[in-house]
Amino acid sequence: GCVLMVLMVRFFPAHLKATPARGLIMGLGLVARTAFLFFPPNTDIYRYIWEGAVQNHGFNPYLSPPSDPALAFLAEGDLNLIWHGLNHKEFTALYPPAAQMLFRLLAWVSPTAVFFKAVFLLFDIGVMAVLAALLRVRRLPAGRLLLYAGNPLVIVFVSGEGHLDVLQIFFLFLGLFFLVRGRRAGGCFSLGLAVMCKYTAAAAIPFFWSRHARLG
């Protein structure tokens, strides 16, 4: 799949103007992601649903693990299938606050794997849009957007398995876009949101911290 992706980038029609080229690539990316929406999810997504639902019932997932007897009414009730899909039921929550806030909102709307994955898919489309804007600002070929839009690992990992890493990626790239545009405050704020979605985004802090952190 990755080999085909590289070939698509290499032989992408050079005669297409930038705007229709970006639209075509994003359309293909959306079709591919939608096709994987009903792919069997990873068990991590059951943790997202559970921790969101726990918050909506007045409990703190950082204090109460799924195995807590106080949560038995949830485990034996409407969230029984979700509870059985959890790994490491003895562990409390590990995901950062921004992710937990989103889990709570999504679980309040619909505590289902398909709904969570559909929202993650929207964030993934957002990533493609930000990358397309970055390519336009840097005056780089639109075909390079295929390196993300047509990446099989991204498609399976986000739309297929439903991992939350796309939240981190969206805010990280949004921060980079702000830096390119000379909006340092917006860039650092977006980086903060990325870290509060998943702590590994903190690895980018030195690049945002530099006085010369402007990519344009």
Short mmCIF file of C-alpha atoms in Angstrom, two decimals:
data_model
loop_
_atom_site.label_atom_id
_atom_site.label_comp_id
_atom_site.label_asym_id
_atom_site.label_seq_id
_atom_site.Cartn_x
_atom_site.Cartn_y
_atom_site.Cartn_z
CA GLY A 1 0.00 0.00 0.00
CA CYS A 2 2.80 2.43 0.84
CA VAL A 3 4.55 1.62 -2.43
CA LEU A 4 1.35 2.42 -4.35
CA MET A 5 1.02 5.66 -2.40
CA VAL A 6 4.54 6.74 -3.43
CA LEU A 7 3.79 5.84 -7.05
CA MET A 8 0.60 7.93 -6.93
CA VAL A 9 2.61 10.92 -5.73
CA ARG A 10 5.29 10.35 -8.35
CA PHE A 11 2.87 10.06 -11.28
CA PHE A 12 0.17 12.48 -10.14
CA PRO A 13 -1.01 14.50 -13.20
CA ALA A 14 1.17 17.62 -13.34
CA HIS A 15 -1.25 19.43 -15.65
CA LEU A 16 -3.98 19.72 -12.99
CA LYS A 17 -4.30 23.12 -11.39
CA ALA A 18 -3.67 23.28 -7.65
CA THR A 19 -7.26 23.84 -6.46
CA PRO A 20 -8.91 20.97 -8.39
CA ALA A 21 -5.91 18.74 -7.60
CA ARG A 22 -6.31 19.31 -3.87
CA GLY A 23 -10.06 18.74 -4.15
CA LEU A 24 -9.54 15.49 -6.05
CA ILE A 25 -7.02 14.18 -3.52
CA MET A 26 -9.16 15.10 -0.53
CA GLY A 27 -12.17 13.48 -2.21
CA LEU A 28 -10.23 10.26 -2.75
CA GLY A 29 -9.02 10.39 0.85
CA LEU A 30 -12.57 10.81 2.11
CA VAL A 31 -13.84 7.88 0.04
CA ALA A 32 -11.04 5.62 1.30
CA ARG A 33 -11.68 6.61 4.93
CA THR A 34 -15.44 6.15 4.65
CA ALA A 35 -14.90 2.65 3.23
CA PHE A 36 -13.00 1.70 6.41
CA LEU A 37 -15.49 3.26 8.83
CA PHE A 38 -17.06 -0.12 9.61
CA PHE A 39 -13.73 -1.93 9.87
CA PRO A 40 -13.44 -3.77 13.25
CA PRO A 41 -12.20 -1.18 15.77
CA ASN A 42 -9.24 -1.53 18.07
CA THR A 43 -10.07 -2.21 21.72
CA ASP A 44 -8.73 1.24 22.66
CA ILE A 45 -11.94 2.80 21.41
CA TYR A 46 -13.93 0.97 24.07
CA ARG A 47 -11.77 2.73 26.65
CA TYR A 48 -12.63 6.10 25.10
CA ILE A 49 -16.35 5.32 25.21
CA TRP A 50 -16.21 3.97 28.74
CA GLU A 51 -14.29 6.90 30.17
CA GLY A 52 -16.62 9.37 28.48
CA ALA A 53 -19.70 7.59 29.83
CA VAL A 54 -18.20 7.37 33.32
CA GLN A 55 -17.82 11.15 33.38
CA ASN A 56 -21.42 11.61 32.29
CA HIS A 57 -22.49 9.57 35.31
CA GLY A 58 -20.53 11.77 37.71
CA PHE A 59 -17.42 9.63 38.17
CA ASN A 60 -13.78 10.55 37.65
CA PRO A 61 -12.00 8.11 35.28
CA TYR A 62 -8.64 9.20 36.74
CA LEU A 63 -9.78 7.81 40.11
CA SER A 64 -12.16 4.97 39.24
CA PRO A 65 -10.94 2.10 37.03
CA PRO A 66 -13.48 0.02 35.07
CA SER A 67 -13.15 -2.74 37.68
CA ASP A 68 -14.37 -0.41 40.46
CA PRO A 69 -17.42 -2.02 42.14
CA ALA A 70 -19.06 1.42 42.20
CA LEU A 71 -19.27 1.24 38.39
CA ALA A 72 -20.84 -2.21 38.30
CA PHE A 73 -24.22 -0.73 37.41
CA LEU A 74 -22.70 0.55 34.17
CA ALA A 75 -20.76 -2.63 33.43
CA GLU A 76 -23.91 -4.71 33.86
CA GLY A 77 -26.23 -2.26 32.14
CA ASP A 78 -26.22 -0.37 28.84
CA LEU A 79 -22.41 -0.42 28.61
CA ASN A 80 -22.03 -4.13 29.18
CA LEU A 81 -20.62 -4.82 25.70
CA ILE A 82 -18.28 -1.85 25.99
CA TRP A 83 -17.06 -3.02 29.40
CA HIS A 84 -16.33 -6.51 28.09
CA GLY A 85 -14.30 -5.01 25.25
CA LEU A 86 -11.96 -3.18 27.64
CA ASN A 87 -8.37 -4.20 28.26
CA HIS A 88 -6.70 -3.76 31.64
CA LYS A 89 -9.88 -3.04 33.56
CA GLU A 90 -7.81 -2.47 36.69
CA PHE A 91 -6.16 0.66 35.21
CA THR A 92 -7.48 4.18 35.66
CA ALA A 93 -7.51 6.70 32.80
CA LEU A 94 -4.24 7.65 31.11
CA TYR A 95 -5.49 10.00 28.39
CA PRO A 96 -5.02 13.78 28.86
CA PRO A 97 -7.79 16.22 29.82
CA ALA A 98 -8.67 17.53 26.33
CA ALA A 99 -9.17 13.98 25.10
CA GLN A 100 -11.31 13.20 28.15
CA MET A 101 -13.50 16.23 27.49
CA LEU A 102 -14.10 15.05 23.94
CA PHE A 103 -14.84 11.50 25.15
CA ARG A 104 -17.43 12.91 27.52
CA LEU A 105 -19.15 14.91 24.79
CA LEU A 106 -19.16 12.07 22.27
CA ALA A 107 -20.38 9.51 24.82
CA TRP A 108 -23.21 11.89 25.75
CA VAL A 109 -24.27 12.07 22.09
CA SER A 110 -23.79 8.40 21.18
CA PRO A 111 -21.62 5.91 23.12
CA THR A 112 -20.87 3.76 20.07
CA ALA A 113 -17.67 2.86 18.24
CA VAL A 114 -19.01 3.93 14.84
CA PHE A 115 -19.90 7.41 16.09
CA PHE A 116 -16.51 7.91 17.75
CA LYS A 117 -14.76 6.77 14.57
CA ALA A 118 -16.92 9.08 12.45
CA VAL A 119 -15.85 12.07 14.56
CA PHE A 120 -12.20 11.01 14.32
CA LEU A 121 -12.70 10.82 10.55
CA LEU A 122 -13.82 14.48 10.58
CA PHE A 123 -10.62 15.43 12.40
CA ASP A 124 -8.68 13.46 9.77
CA ILE A 125 -10.35 15.49 7.03
CA GLY A 126 -9.31 18.55 9.00
CA VAL A 127 -5.70 17.34 8.92
CA MET A 128 -5.89 17.01 5.13
CA ALA A 129 -7.33 20.53 4.86
CA VAL A 130 -4.53 22.01 7.00
CA LEU A 131 -1.88 20.13 5.00
CA ALA A 132 -3.42 21.37 1.76
CA ALA A 133 -3.21 24.93 3.11
CA LEU A 134 0.42 24.40 4.12
CA LEU A 135 1.28 23.14 0.64
CA ARG A 136 -0.40 26.18 -0.88
CA VAL A 137 1.48 28.61 1.38
CA ARG A 138 4.82 26.88 0.74
CA ARG A 139 4.05 26.65 -3.00
CA LEU A 140 4.67 22.92 -3.05
CA PRO A 141 3.03 20.44 -5.47
CA ALA A 142 -0.55 19.50 -4.53
CA GLY A 143 0.26 15.85 -5.26
CA ARG A 144 2.29 15.65 -2.06
CA LEU A 145 -0.98 15.71 -0.13
CA LEU A 146 -1.33 12.07 -1.18
CA LEU A 147 1.45 11.20 1.27
CA TYR A 148 -1.16 11.68 3.99
CA ALA A 149 -4.51 11.40 2.21
CA GLY A 150 -3.51 8.14 0.52
CA ASN A 151 -1.43 6.71 3.36
CA PRO A 152 -2.79 3.22 4.12
CA LEU A 153 -1.47 3.28 7.69
CA VAL A 154 -3.37 6.49 8.43
CA ILE A 155 -6.56 5.20 6.85
CA VAL A 156 -6.55 1.92 8.78
CA PHE A 157 -5.27 3.40 12.03
CA VAL A 158 -7.80 6.25 12.20
CA SER A 159 -10.91 5.33 10.22
CA GLY A 160 -10.47 1.60 10.57
CA GLU A 161 -9.30 1.02 14.12
CA GLY A 162 -10.42 4.35 15.59
CA HIS A 163 -7.31 5.64 17.40
CA LEU A 164 -7.36 9.11 18.96
CA ASP A 165 -3.91 10.08 17.64
CA VAL A 166 -5.61 12.05 14.88
CA LEU A 167 -6.66 14.65 17.48
CA GLN A 168 -3.03 15.26 18.36
CA ILE A 169 -2.02 15.36 14.70
CA PHE A 170 -4.74 17.85 13.79
CA PHE A 171 -3.79 20.39 16.44
CA LEU A 172 -0.07 19.86 15.84
CA PHE A 173 -0.37 20.64 12.13
CA LEU A 174 -2.73 23.51 12.84
CA GLY A 175 -0.01 24.93 15.10
CA LEU A 176 2.53 24.54 12.31
CA PHE A 177 0.21 26.37 9.94
CA PHE A 178 -0.06 29.26 12.38
CA LEU A 179 3.73 29.40 12.63
CA VAL A 180 4.04 29.51 8.85
CA ARG A 181 1.63 32.44 8.84
CA GLY A 182 3.65 34.21 11.52
CA ARG A 183 0.99 33.72 14.22
CA ARG A 184 3.18 32.42 17.03
CA ALA A 185 0.53 32.69 19.77
CA GLY A 186 -1.94 30.61 17.77
CA GLY A 187 0.78 28.09 17.04
CA CYS A 188 1.71 27.64 20.69
CA PHE A 189 -1.95 27.45 21.73
CA SER A 190 -2.60 24.73 19.16
CA LEU A 191 0.48 22.86 20.35
CA GLY A 192 -0.91 23.01 23.89
CA LEU A 193 -4.16 21.48 22.68
CA ALA A 194 -2.19 18.75 20.90
CA VAL A 195 -0.33 17.91 24.12
CA MET A 196 -3.62 17.86 26.05
CA CYS A 197 -4.94 15.33 23.52
CA LYS A 198 -1.88 13.08 23.74
CA TYR A 199 1.28 13.80 25.69
CA THR A 200 3.68 12.65 22.95
CA ALA A 201 3.02 15.94 21.10
CA ALA A 202 5.25 17.55 23.75
CA ALA A 203 8.21 16.36 21.65
CA ALA A 204 7.46 19.29 19.31
CA ILE A 205 7.85 21.95 22.03
CA PRO A 206 11.53 22.78 21.27
CA PHE A 207 10.64 23.56 17.65
CA PHE A 208 7.85 25.93 18.69
CA TRP A 209 9.94 27.47 21.48
CA SER A 210 12.74 28.78 19.26
CA ARG A 211 12.72 32.48 18.39
CA HIS A 212 13.17 31.46 14.78
CA ALA A 213 10.21 29.02 14.79
CA ARG A 214 8.72 30.20 11.53
CA LEU A 215 8.65 27.83 8.56
CA GLY A 216 7.57 30.24 5.82
#
